[in-house]
């Protein structure tokens, strides 16, 4: 198969006074994610989409939250390691599309930097990485500001082999 599709989903609870990292970017926010790692929800969803595309399991399998190695880890490192697995399997990213759902703060000012950061980590042009932000119109746990969730879809292409 020359192309593969994957999807990923992640949620973290929010608490006051914690740093908020989304898409590899530090967000100015009174709340941040409760997590074993830095709690970067869109990166976690993206890693799961990448792994899912090749049926390589999930982020919890490769980077267990019971491991001291991953305590407080920068999720950009998790994405880099995930990309190594994708490359070793002979695939590269075609494009990725991510949706972050969070009631506040407003994420629009950070979207460009998230796209640039994620594109760099996946070795693709920025035009091949979409990051979108939405709210849930104050409905549910996202709407009450209790959590942040993200969805990701990726397309992978097999890297042509020489000869
Ligand atoms: Mg997570």
PDB file of N, CA and C in Angstrom, residues 20 33 39 60 87 101 107-108 120 163:
ATOM      1  N   UNK A  20       0.538  25.867  29.712  1.00  0.00           N
ATOM      2  CA  UNK A  20      -0.253  25.297  28.612  1.00  0.00           C
ATOM      3  C   UNK A  20       0.605  25.250  27.348  1.00  0.00           C
ATOM      4  N   UNK A  33      -2.623  21.925  31.120  1.00  0.00           N
ATOM      5  CA  UNK A  33      -3.061  20.534  31.160  1.00  0.00           C
ATOM      6  C   UNK A  33      -2.411  19.755  32.297  1.00  0.00           C
ATOM      7  N   UNK A  39       1.723  17.569  28.425  1.00  0.00           N
ATOM      8  CA  UNK A  39       0.282  17.627  28.182  1.00  0.00           C
ATOM      9  C   UNK A  39      -0.122  18.313  26.894  1.00  0.00           C
ATOM     10  N   UNK A  60       0.565   5.627  24.132  1.00  0.00           N
ATOM     11  CA  UNK A  60       0.729   5.013  25.450  1.00  0.00           C
ATOM     12  C   UNK A  60       1.596   3.766  25.412  1.00  0.00           C
ATOM     13  N   UNK A  87       9.536   6.959   9.635  1.00  0.00           N
ATOM     14  CA  UNK A  87      10.602   6.949   8.626  1.00  0.00           C
ATOM     15  C   UNK A  87      11.226   5.561   8.510  1.00  0.00           C
ATOM     16  N   UNK A 101     -10.001  21.598  20.418  1.00  0.00           N
ATOM     17  CA  UNK A 101     -11.262  22.078  20.974  1.00  0.00           C
ATOM     18  C   UNK A 101     -11.028  22.519  22.412  1.00  0.00           C
ATOM     19  N   UNK A 107      -7.176  30.784  20.650  1.00  0.00           N
ATOM     20  CA  UNK A 107      -5.938  30.209  20.124  1.00  0.00           C
ATOM     21  C   UNK A 107      -5.507  30.777  18.779  1.00  0.00           C
ATOM     22  N   UNK A 108      -6.359  31.584  18.159  1.00  0.00           N
ATOM     23  CA  UNK A 108      -6.055  32.102  16.817  1.00  0.00           C
ATOM     24  C   UNK A 108      -4.658  32.731  16.702  1.00  0.00           C
ATOM     25  N   UNK A 120       7.961  21.554  10.881  1.00  0.00           N
ATOM     26  CA  UNK A 120       9.394  21.321  11.038  1.00  0.00           C
ATOM     27  C   UNK A 120       9.678  19.940  11.610  1.00  0.00           C
ATOM     28  N   UNK A 163      16.070   2.069  -7.092  1.00  0.00           N
ATOM     29  CA  UNK A 163      16.197   0.809  -7.868  1.00  0.00           C
ATOM     30  C   UNK A 163      14.873   0.104  -7.915  1.00  0.00           C
TER      31      UNK A 163
END
